[in-house]
PDB file of C-alpha atoms and ligand atoms in Angstrom:
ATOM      1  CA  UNK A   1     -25.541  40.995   1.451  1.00  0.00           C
ATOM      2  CA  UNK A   2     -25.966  38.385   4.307  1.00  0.00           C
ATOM      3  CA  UNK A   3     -24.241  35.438   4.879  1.00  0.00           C
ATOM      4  CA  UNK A   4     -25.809  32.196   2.850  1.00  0.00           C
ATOM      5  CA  UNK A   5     -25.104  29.982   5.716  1.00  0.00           C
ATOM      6  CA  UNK A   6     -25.811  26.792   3.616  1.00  0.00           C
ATOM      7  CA  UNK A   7     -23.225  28.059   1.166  1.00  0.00           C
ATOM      8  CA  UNK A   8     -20.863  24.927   0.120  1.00  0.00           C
ATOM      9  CA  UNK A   9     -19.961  26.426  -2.789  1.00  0.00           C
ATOM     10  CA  UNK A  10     -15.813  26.474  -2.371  1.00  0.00           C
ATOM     11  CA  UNK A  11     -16.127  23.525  -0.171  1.00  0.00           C
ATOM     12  CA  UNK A  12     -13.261  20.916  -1.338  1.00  0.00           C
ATOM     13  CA  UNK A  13     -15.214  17.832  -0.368  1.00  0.00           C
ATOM     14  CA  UNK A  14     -13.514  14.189  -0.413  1.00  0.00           C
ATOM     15  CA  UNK A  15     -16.073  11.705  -1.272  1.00  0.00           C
ATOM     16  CA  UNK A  16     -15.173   8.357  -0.619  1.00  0.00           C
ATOM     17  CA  UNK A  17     -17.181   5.597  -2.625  1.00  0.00           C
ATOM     18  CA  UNK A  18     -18.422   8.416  -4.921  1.00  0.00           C
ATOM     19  CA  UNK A  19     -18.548   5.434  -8.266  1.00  0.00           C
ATOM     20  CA  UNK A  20     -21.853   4.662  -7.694  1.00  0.00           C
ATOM     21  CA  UNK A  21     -24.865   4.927  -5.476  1.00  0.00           C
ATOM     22  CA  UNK A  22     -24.779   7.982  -2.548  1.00  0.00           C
ATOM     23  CA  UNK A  23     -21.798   8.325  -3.108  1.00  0.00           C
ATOM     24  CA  UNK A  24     -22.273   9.484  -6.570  1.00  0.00           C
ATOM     25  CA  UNK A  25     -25.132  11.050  -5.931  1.00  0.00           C
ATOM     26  CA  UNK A  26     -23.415  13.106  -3.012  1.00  0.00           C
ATOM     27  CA  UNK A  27     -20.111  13.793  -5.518  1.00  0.00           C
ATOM     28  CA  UNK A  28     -22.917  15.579  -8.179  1.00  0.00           C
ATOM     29  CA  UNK A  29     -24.726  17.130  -5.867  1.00  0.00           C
ATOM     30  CA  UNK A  30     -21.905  18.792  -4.266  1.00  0.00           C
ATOM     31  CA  UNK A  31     -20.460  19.675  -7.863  1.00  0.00           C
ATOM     32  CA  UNK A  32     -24.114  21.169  -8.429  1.00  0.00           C
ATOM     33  CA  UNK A  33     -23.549  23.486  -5.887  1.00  0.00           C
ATOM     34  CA  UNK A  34     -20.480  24.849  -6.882  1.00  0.00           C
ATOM     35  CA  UNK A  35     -18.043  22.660  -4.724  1.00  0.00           C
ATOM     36  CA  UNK A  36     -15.193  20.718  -5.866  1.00  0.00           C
ATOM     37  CA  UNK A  37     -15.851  16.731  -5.129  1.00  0.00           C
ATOM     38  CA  UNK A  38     -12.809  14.700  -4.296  1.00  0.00           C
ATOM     39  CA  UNK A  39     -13.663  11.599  -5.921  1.00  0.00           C
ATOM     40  CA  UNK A  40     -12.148   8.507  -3.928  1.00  0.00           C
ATOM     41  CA  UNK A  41     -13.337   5.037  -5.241  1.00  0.00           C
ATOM     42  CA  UNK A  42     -12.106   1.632  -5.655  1.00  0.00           C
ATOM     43  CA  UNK A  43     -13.690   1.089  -9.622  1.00  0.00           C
ATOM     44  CA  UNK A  44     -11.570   2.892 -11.681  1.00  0.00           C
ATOM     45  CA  UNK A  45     -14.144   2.813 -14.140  1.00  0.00           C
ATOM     46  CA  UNK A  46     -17.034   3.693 -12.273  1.00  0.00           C
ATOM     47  CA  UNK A  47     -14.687   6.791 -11.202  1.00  0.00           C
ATOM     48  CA  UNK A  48     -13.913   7.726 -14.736  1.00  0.00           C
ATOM     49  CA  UNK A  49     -17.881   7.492 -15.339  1.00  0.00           C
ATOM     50  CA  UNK A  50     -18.533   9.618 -12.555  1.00  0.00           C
ATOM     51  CA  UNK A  51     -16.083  12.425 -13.236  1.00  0.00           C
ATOM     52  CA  UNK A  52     -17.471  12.846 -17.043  1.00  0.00           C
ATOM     53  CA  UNK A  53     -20.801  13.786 -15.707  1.00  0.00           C
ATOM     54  CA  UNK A  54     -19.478  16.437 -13.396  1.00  0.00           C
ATOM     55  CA  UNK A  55     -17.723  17.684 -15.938  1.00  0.00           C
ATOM     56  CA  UNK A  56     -20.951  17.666 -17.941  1.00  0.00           C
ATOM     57  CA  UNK A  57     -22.616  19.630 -16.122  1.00  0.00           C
ATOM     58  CA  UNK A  58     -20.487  21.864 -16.155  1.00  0.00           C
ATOM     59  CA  UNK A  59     -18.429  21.188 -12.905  1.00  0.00           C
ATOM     60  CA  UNK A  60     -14.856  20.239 -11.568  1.00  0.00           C
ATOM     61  CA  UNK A  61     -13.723  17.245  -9.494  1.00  0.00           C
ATOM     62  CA  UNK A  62     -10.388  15.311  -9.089  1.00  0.00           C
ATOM     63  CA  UNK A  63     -10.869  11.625  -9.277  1.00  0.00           C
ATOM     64  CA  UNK A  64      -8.542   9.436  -8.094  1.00  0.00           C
ATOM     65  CA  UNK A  65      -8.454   5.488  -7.394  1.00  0.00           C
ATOM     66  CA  UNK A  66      -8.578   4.587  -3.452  1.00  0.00           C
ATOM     67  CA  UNK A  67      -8.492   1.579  -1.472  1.00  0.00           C
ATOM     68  CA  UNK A  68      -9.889   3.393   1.860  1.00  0.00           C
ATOM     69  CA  UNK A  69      -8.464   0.037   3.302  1.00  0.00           C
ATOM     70  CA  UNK A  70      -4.540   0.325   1.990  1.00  0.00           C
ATOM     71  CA  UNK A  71      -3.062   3.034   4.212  1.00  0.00           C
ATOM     72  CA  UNK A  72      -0.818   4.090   1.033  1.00  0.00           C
ATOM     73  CA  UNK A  73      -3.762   4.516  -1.092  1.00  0.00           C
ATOM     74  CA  UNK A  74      -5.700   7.048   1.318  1.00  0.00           C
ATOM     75  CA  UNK A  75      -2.105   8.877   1.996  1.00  0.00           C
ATOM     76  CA  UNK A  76      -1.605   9.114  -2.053  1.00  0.00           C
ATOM     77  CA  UNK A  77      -5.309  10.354  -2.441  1.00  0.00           C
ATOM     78  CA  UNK A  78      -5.274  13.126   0.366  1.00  0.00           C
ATOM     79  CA  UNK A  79      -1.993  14.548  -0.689  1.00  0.00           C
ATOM     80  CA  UNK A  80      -3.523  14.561  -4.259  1.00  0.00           C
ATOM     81  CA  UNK A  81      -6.502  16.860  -2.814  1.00  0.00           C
ATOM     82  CA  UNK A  82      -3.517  18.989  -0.949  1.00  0.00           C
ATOM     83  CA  UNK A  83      -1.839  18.990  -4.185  1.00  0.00           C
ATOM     84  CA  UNK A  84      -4.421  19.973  -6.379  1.00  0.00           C
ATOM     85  CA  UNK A  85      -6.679  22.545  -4.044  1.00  0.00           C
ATOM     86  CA  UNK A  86      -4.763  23.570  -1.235  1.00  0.00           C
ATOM     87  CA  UNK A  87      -6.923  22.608   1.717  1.00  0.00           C
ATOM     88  CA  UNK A  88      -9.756  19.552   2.696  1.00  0.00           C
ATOM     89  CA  UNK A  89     -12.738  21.121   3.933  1.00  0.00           C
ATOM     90  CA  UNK A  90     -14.880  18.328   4.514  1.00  0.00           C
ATOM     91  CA  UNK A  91     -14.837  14.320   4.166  1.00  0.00           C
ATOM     92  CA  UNK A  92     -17.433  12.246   3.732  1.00  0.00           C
ATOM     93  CA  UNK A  93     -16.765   8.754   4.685  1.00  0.00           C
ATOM     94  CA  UNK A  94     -19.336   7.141   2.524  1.00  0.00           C
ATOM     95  CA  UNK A  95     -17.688   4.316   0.888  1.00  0.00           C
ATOM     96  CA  UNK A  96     -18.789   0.397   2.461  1.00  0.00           C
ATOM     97  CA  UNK A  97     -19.170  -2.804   1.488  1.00  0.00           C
ATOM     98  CA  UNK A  98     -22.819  -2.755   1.396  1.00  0.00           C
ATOM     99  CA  UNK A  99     -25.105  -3.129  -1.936  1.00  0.00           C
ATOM    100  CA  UNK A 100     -23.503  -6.435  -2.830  1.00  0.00           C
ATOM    101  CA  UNK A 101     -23.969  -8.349   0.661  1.00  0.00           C
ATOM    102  CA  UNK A 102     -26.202 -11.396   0.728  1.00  0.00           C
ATOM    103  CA  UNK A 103     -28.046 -11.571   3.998  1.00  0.00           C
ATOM    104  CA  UNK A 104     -27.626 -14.601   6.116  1.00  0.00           C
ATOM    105  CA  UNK A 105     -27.511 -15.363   9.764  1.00  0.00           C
ATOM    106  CA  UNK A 106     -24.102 -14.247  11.415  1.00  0.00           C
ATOM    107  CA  UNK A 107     -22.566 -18.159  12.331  1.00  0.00           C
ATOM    108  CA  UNK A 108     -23.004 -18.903   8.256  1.00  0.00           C
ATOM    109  CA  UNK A 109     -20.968 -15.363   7.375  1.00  0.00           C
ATOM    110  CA  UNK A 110     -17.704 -16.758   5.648  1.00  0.00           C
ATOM    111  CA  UNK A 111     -14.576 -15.366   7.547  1.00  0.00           C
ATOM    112  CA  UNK A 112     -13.391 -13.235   4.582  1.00  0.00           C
ATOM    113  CA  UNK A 113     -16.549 -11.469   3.754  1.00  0.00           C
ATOM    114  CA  UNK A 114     -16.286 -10.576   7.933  1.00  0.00           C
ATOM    115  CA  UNK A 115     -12.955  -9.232   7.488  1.00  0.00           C
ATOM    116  CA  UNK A 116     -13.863  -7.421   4.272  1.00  0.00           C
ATOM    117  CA  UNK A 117     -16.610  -5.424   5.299  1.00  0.00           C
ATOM    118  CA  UNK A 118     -15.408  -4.869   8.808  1.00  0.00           C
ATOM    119  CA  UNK A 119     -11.611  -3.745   7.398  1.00  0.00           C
ATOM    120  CA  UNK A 120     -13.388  -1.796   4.321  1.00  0.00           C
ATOM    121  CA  UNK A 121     -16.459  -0.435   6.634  1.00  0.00           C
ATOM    122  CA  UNK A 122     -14.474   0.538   9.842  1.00  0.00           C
ATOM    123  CA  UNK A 123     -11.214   0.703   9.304  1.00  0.00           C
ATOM    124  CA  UNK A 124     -11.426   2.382   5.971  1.00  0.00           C
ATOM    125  CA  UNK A 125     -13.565   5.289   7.952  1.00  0.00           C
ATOM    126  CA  UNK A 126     -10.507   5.719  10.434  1.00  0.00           C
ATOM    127  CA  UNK A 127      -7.960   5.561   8.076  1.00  0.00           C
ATOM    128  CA  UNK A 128      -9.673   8.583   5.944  1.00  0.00           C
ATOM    129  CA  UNK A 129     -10.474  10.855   8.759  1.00  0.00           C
ATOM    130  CA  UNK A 130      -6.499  10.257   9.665  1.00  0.00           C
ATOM    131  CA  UNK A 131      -5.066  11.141   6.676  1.00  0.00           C
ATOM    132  CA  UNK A 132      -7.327  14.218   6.808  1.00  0.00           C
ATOM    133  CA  UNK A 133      -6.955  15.457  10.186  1.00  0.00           C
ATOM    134  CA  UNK A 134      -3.565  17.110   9.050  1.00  0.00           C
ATOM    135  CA  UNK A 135      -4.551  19.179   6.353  1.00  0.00           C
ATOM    136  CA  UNK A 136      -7.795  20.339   8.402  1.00  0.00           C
ATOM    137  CA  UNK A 137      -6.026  20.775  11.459  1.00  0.00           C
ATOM    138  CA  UNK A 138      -3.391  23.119   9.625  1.00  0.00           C
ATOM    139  CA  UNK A 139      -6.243  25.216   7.957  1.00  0.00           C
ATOM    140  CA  UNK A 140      -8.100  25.759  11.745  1.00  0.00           C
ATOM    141  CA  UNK A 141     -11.147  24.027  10.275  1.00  0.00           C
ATOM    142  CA  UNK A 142     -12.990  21.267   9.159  1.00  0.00           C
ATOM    143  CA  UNK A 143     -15.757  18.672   8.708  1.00  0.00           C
ATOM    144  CA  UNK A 144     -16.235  15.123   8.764  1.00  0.00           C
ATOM    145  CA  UNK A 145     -19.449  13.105   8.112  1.00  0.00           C
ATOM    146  CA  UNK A 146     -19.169   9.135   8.643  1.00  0.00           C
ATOM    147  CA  UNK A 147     -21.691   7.396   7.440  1.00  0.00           C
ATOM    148  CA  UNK A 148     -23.907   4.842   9.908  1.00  0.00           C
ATOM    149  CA  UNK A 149     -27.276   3.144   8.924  1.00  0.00           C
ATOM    150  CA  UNK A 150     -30.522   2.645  10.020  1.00  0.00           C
ATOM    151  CA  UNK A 151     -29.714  -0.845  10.670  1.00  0.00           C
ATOM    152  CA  UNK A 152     -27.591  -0.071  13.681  1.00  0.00           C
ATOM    153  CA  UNK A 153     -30.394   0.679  16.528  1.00  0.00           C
ATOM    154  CA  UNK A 154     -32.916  -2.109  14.608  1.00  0.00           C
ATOM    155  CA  UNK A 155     -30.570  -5.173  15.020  1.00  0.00           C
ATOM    156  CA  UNK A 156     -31.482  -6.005  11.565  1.00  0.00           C
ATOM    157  CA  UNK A 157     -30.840  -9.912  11.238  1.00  0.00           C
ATOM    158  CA  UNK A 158     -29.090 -10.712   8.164  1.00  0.00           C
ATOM    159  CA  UNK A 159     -26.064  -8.751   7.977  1.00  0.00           C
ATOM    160  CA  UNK A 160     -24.153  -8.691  11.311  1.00  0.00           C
ATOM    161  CA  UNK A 161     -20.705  -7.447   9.996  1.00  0.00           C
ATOM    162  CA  UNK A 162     -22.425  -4.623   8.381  1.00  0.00           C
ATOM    163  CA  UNK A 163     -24.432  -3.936  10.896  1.00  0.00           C
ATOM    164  CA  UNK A 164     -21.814  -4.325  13.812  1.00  0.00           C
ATOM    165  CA  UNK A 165     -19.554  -1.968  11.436  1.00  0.00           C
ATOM    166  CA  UNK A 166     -22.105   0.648  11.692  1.00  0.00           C
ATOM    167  CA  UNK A 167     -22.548   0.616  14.841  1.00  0.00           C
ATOM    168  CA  UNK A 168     -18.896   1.248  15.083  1.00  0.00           C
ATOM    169  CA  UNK A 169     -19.119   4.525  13.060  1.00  0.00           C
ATOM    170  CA  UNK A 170     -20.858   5.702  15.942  1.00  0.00           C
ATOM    171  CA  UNK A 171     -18.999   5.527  18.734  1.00  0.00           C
ATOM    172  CA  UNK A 172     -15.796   6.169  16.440  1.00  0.00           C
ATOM    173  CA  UNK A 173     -17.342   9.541  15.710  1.00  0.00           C
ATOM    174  CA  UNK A 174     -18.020  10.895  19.033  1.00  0.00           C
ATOM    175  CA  UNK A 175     -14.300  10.276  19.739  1.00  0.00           C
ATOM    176  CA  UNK A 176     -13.177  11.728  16.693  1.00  0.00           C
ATOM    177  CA  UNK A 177     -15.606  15.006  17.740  1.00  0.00           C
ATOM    178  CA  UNK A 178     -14.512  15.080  20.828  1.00  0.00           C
ATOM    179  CA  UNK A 179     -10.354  14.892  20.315  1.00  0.00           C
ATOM    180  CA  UNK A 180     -10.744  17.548  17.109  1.00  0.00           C
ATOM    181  CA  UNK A 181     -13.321  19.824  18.327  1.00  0.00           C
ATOM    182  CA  UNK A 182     -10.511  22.096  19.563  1.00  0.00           C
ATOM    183  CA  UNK A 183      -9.115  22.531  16.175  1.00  0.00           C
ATOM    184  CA  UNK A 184     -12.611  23.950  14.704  1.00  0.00           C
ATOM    185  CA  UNK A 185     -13.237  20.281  13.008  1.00  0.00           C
ATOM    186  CA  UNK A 186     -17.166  19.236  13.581  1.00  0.00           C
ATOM    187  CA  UNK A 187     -17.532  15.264  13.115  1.00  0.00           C
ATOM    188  CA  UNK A 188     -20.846  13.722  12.780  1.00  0.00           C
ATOM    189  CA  UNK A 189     -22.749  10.456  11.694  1.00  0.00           C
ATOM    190  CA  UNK A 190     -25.879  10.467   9.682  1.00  0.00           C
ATOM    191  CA  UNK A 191     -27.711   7.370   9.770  1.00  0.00           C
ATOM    192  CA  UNK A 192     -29.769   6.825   6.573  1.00  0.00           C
ATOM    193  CA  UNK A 193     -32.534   4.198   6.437  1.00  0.00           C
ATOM    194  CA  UNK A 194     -32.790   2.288   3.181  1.00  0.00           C
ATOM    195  CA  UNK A 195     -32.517   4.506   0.583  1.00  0.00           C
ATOM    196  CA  UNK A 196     -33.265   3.187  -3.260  1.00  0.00           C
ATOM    197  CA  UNK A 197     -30.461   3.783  -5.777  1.00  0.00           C
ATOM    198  CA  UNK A 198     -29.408   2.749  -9.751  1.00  0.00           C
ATOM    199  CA  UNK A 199     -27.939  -0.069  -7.785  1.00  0.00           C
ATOM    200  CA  UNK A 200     -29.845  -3.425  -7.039  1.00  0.00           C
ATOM    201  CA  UNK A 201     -29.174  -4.448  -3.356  1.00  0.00           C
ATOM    202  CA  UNK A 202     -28.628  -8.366  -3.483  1.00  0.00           C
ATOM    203  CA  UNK A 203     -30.921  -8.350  -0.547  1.00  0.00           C
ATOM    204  CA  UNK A 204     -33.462  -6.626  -1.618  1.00  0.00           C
ATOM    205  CA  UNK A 205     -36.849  -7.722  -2.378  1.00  0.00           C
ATOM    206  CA  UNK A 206     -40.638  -6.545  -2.932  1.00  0.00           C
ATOM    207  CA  UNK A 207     -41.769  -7.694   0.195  1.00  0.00           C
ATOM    208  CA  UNK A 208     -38.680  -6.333   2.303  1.00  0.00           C
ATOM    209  CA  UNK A 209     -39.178  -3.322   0.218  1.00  0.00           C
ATOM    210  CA  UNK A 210     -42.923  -2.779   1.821  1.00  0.00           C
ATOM    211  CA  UNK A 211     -42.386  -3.977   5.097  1.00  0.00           C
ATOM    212  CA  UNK A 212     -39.458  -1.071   5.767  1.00  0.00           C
ATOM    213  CA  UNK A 213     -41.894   1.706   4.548  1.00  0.00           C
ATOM    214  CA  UNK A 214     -44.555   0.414   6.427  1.00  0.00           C
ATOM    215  CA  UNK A 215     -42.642   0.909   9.526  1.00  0.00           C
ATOM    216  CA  UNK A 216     -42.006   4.668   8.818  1.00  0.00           C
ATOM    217  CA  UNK A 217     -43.803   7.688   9.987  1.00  0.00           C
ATOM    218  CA  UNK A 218     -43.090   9.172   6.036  1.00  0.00           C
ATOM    219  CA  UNK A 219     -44.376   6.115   4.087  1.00  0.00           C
ATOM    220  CA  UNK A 220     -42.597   5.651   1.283  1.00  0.00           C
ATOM    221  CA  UNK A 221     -38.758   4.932  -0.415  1.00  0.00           C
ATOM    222  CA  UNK A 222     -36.010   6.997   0.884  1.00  0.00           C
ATOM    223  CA  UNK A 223     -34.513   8.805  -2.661  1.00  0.00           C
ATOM    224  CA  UNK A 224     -30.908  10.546  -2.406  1.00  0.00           C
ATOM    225  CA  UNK A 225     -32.057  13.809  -2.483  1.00  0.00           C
ATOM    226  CA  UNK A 226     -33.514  13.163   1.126  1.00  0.00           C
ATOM    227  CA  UNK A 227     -29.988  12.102   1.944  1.00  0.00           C
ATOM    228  CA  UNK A 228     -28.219  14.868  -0.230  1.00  0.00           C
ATOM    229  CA  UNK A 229     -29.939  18.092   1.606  1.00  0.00           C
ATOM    230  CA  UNK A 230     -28.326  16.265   4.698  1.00  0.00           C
ATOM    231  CA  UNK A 231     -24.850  16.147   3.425  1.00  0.00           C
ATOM    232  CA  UNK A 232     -24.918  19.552   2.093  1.00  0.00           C
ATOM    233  CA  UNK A 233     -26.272  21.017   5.604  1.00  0.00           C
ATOM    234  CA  UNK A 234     -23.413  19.105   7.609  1.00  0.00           C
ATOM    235  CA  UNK A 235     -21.488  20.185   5.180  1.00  0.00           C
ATOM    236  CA  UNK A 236     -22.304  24.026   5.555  1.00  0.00           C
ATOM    237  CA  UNK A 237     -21.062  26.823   7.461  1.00  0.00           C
ATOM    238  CA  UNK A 238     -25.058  26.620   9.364  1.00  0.00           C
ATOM    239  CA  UNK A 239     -23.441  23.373  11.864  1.00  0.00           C
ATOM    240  CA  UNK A 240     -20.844  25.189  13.474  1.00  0.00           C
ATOM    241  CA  UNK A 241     -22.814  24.097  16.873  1.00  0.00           C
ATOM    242  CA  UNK A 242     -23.631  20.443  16.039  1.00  0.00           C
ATOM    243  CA  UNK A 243     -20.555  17.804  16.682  1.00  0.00           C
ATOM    244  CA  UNK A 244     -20.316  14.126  17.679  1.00  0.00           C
ATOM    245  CA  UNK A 245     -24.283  13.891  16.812  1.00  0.00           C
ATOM    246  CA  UNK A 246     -26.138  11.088  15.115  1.00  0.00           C
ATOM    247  CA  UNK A 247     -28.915  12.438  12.669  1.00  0.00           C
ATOM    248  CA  UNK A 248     -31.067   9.665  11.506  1.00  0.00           C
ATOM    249  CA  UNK A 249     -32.372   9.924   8.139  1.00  0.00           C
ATOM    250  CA  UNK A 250     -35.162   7.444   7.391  1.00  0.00           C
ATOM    251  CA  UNK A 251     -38.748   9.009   7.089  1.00  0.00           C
ATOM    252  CA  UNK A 252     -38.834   8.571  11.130  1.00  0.00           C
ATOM    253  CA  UNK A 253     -38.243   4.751  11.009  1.00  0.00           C
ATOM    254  CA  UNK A 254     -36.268   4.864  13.909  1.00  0.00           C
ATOM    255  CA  UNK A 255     -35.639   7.367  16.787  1.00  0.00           C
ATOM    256  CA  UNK A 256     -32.347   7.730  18.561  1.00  0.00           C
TER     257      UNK A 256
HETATM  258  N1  NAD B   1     -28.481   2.859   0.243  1.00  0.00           N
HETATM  259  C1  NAD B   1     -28.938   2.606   1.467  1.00  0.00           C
HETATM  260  O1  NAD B   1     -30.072   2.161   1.647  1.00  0.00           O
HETATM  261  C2  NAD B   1     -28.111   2.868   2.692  1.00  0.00           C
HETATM  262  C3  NAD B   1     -28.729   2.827   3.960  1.00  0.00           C
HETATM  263  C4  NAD B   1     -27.958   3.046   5.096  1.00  0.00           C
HETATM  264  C5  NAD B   1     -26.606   3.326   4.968  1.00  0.00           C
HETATM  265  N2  NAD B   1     -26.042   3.356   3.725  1.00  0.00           N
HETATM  266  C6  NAD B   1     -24.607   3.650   3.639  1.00  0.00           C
HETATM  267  O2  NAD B   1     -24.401   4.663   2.679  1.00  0.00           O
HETATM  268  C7  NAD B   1     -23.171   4.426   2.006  1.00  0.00           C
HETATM  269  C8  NAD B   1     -23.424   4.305   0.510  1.00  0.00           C
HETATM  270  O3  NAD B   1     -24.397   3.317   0.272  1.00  0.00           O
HETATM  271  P1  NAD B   1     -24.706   2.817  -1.214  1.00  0.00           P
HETATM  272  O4  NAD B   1     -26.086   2.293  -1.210  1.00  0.00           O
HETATM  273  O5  NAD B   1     -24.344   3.861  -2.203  1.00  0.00           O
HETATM  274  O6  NAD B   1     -23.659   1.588  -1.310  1.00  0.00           O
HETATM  275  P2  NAD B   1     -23.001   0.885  -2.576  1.00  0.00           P
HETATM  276  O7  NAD B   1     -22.574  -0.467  -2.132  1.00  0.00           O
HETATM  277  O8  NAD B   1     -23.904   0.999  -3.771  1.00  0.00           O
HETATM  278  O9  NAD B   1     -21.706   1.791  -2.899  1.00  0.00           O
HETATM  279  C9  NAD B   1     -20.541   1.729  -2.132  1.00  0.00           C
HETATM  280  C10 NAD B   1     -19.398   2.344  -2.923  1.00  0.00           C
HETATM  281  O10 NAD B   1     -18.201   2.186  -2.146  1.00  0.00           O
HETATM  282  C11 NAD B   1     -17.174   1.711  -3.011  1.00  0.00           C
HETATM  283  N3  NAD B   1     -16.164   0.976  -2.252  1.00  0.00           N
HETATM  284  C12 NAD B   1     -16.268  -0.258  -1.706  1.00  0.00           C
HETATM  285  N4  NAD B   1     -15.095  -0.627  -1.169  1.00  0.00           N
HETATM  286  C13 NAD B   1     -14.240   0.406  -1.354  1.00  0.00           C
HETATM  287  C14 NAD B   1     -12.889   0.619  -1.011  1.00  0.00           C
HETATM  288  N5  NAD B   1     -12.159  -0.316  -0.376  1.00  0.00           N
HETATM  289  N6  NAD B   1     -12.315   1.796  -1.351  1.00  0.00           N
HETATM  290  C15 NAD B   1     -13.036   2.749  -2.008  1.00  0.00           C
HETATM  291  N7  NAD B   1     -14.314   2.600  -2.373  1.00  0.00           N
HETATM  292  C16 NAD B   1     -14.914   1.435  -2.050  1.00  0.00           C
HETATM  293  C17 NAD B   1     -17.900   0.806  -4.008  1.00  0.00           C
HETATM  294  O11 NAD B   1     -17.112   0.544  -5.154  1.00  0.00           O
HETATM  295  C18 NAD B   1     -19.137   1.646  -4.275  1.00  0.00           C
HETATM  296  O12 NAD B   1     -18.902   2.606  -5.278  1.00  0.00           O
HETATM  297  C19 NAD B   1     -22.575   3.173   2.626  1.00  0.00           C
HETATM  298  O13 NAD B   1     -21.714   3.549   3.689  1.00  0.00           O
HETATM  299  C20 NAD B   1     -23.784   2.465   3.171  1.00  0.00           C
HETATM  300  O14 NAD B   1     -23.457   1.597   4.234  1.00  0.00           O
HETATM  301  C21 NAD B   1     -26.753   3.126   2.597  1.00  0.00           C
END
């Protein structure tokens, strides 16, 4: 029989953020497909919550509690994967400080919450793909998706930390492509647009709501599953050609 080139089905897949929102949609959507979802998140219980309905449906997972910003705590989680599985096939960089931001304009953002979500947003992302450059490097293969947002080539006002750390993402991902690609490790950045969850954005309103569709070619509310069929492609044996790219996701609200 032929290849299935979208085949993620023995994919080990580190999730980070995977407690609620894409990243938990990502974690059972992978675990759907046969794969074996890393699950890396800060809420222990939100975790706990996450790995009872993979193993509801009848699929495996290894959760354990990360701080993508504490060095120790991405170390500890990665050598847990190792531990457990052998081998990292692909990280997704997903967790942020995002859903619980208030928007304001940048000179009113209180120095912590800029350090928070810059530290968490950026930093986190490097510290991840670090700690699993090793293992991928040593099995001659690899994948990492980091995790941008539409908000990056819109200037959205409102959320300038956010938006300057996903910005970052970019740029840190054509580096990362570019210093692993000779060790068989693709790295790219998908850029969702707003994409409605089980989690209320403290942002979010009606009127926001309509003016984002509005400006999109597919008029209506990104869902995960638009966001999921990305994950699982990048994911897939099919992108062995496509590194250091940035593949918007958004109903064609932007074009980059
Ligand atoms: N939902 C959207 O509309 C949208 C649009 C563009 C980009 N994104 C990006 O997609 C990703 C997921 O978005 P979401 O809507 O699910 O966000 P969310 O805020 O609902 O979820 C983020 C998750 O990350 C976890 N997290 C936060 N800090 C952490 C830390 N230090 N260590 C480990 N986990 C931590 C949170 O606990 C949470 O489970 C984010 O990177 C976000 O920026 C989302």
């Amino acid at each position: 029989m032929e290849e299935n080139r979208f085949d993620v089905s023995n994919r080990v897949v580190i999730i980070t953020g995977a407690g609620q929102g894409l990243g938990r949609e990502y974690a059972l959507a992978f675990a759907r497909e046969g794969a074996t979802p890393v699950l890396a998140e800060i809420n222990g219980d939100n975790l706990k919550s996450v790995a009872a309905e993979i193993e509801a449906l009848g699929g495996r997972s290894l959760a354990v509690e990360t701080d993508v910003g504490d060095p120790d705590s991405v170390n500890a989680m990665v050598d847990a994967a190792v531990t457990a599985y052998g081998r990292i096939d692909v990280l997704i960089n997903n967790a942020a400080i995002f859903a619980a931001l208030p928007q304001r304009p940048f000179f009113e953002i209180p120095f912590e919450e800029w350090n928070r979500v810059i530290h968490v947003n950026i930093t986190g992302s490097y510290l991840c793909a670090s700690a699993v450059t090793h293992p991928m490097k040593a099995a001659g293969q690899g994948r990492i998706i980091n995790i941008s947002s539409g908000t990056v080539p819109q200037g959205v006002p409102g959320f300038m930390h956010y938006v300057t750390s996903k910005s970052a993402i970019i740029g840190m991902t054509r580096v990362m492509a570019r210093e692993l690609s000779d060790d068989n490790i693709n790295v790219n950045t998908v850029m969702p647009g707003y994409t409605t969850t089980e989690v209320k954005h403290a942002s979010m309103n009606d009127n926001l709501h309509d003016f984002i569709q509005n400006k999109r070619l597919v008029k209506r509310a990104g869902t995960p599953d638009d966001l999921i069929g990305m994950a699982i492609f990048l994911a897939s044996p099919a992108i062995s050609f496509i590194s250091g790219q940035t593949l918007a996701v958004c109903g064609g609200e932007v074009m980059i």
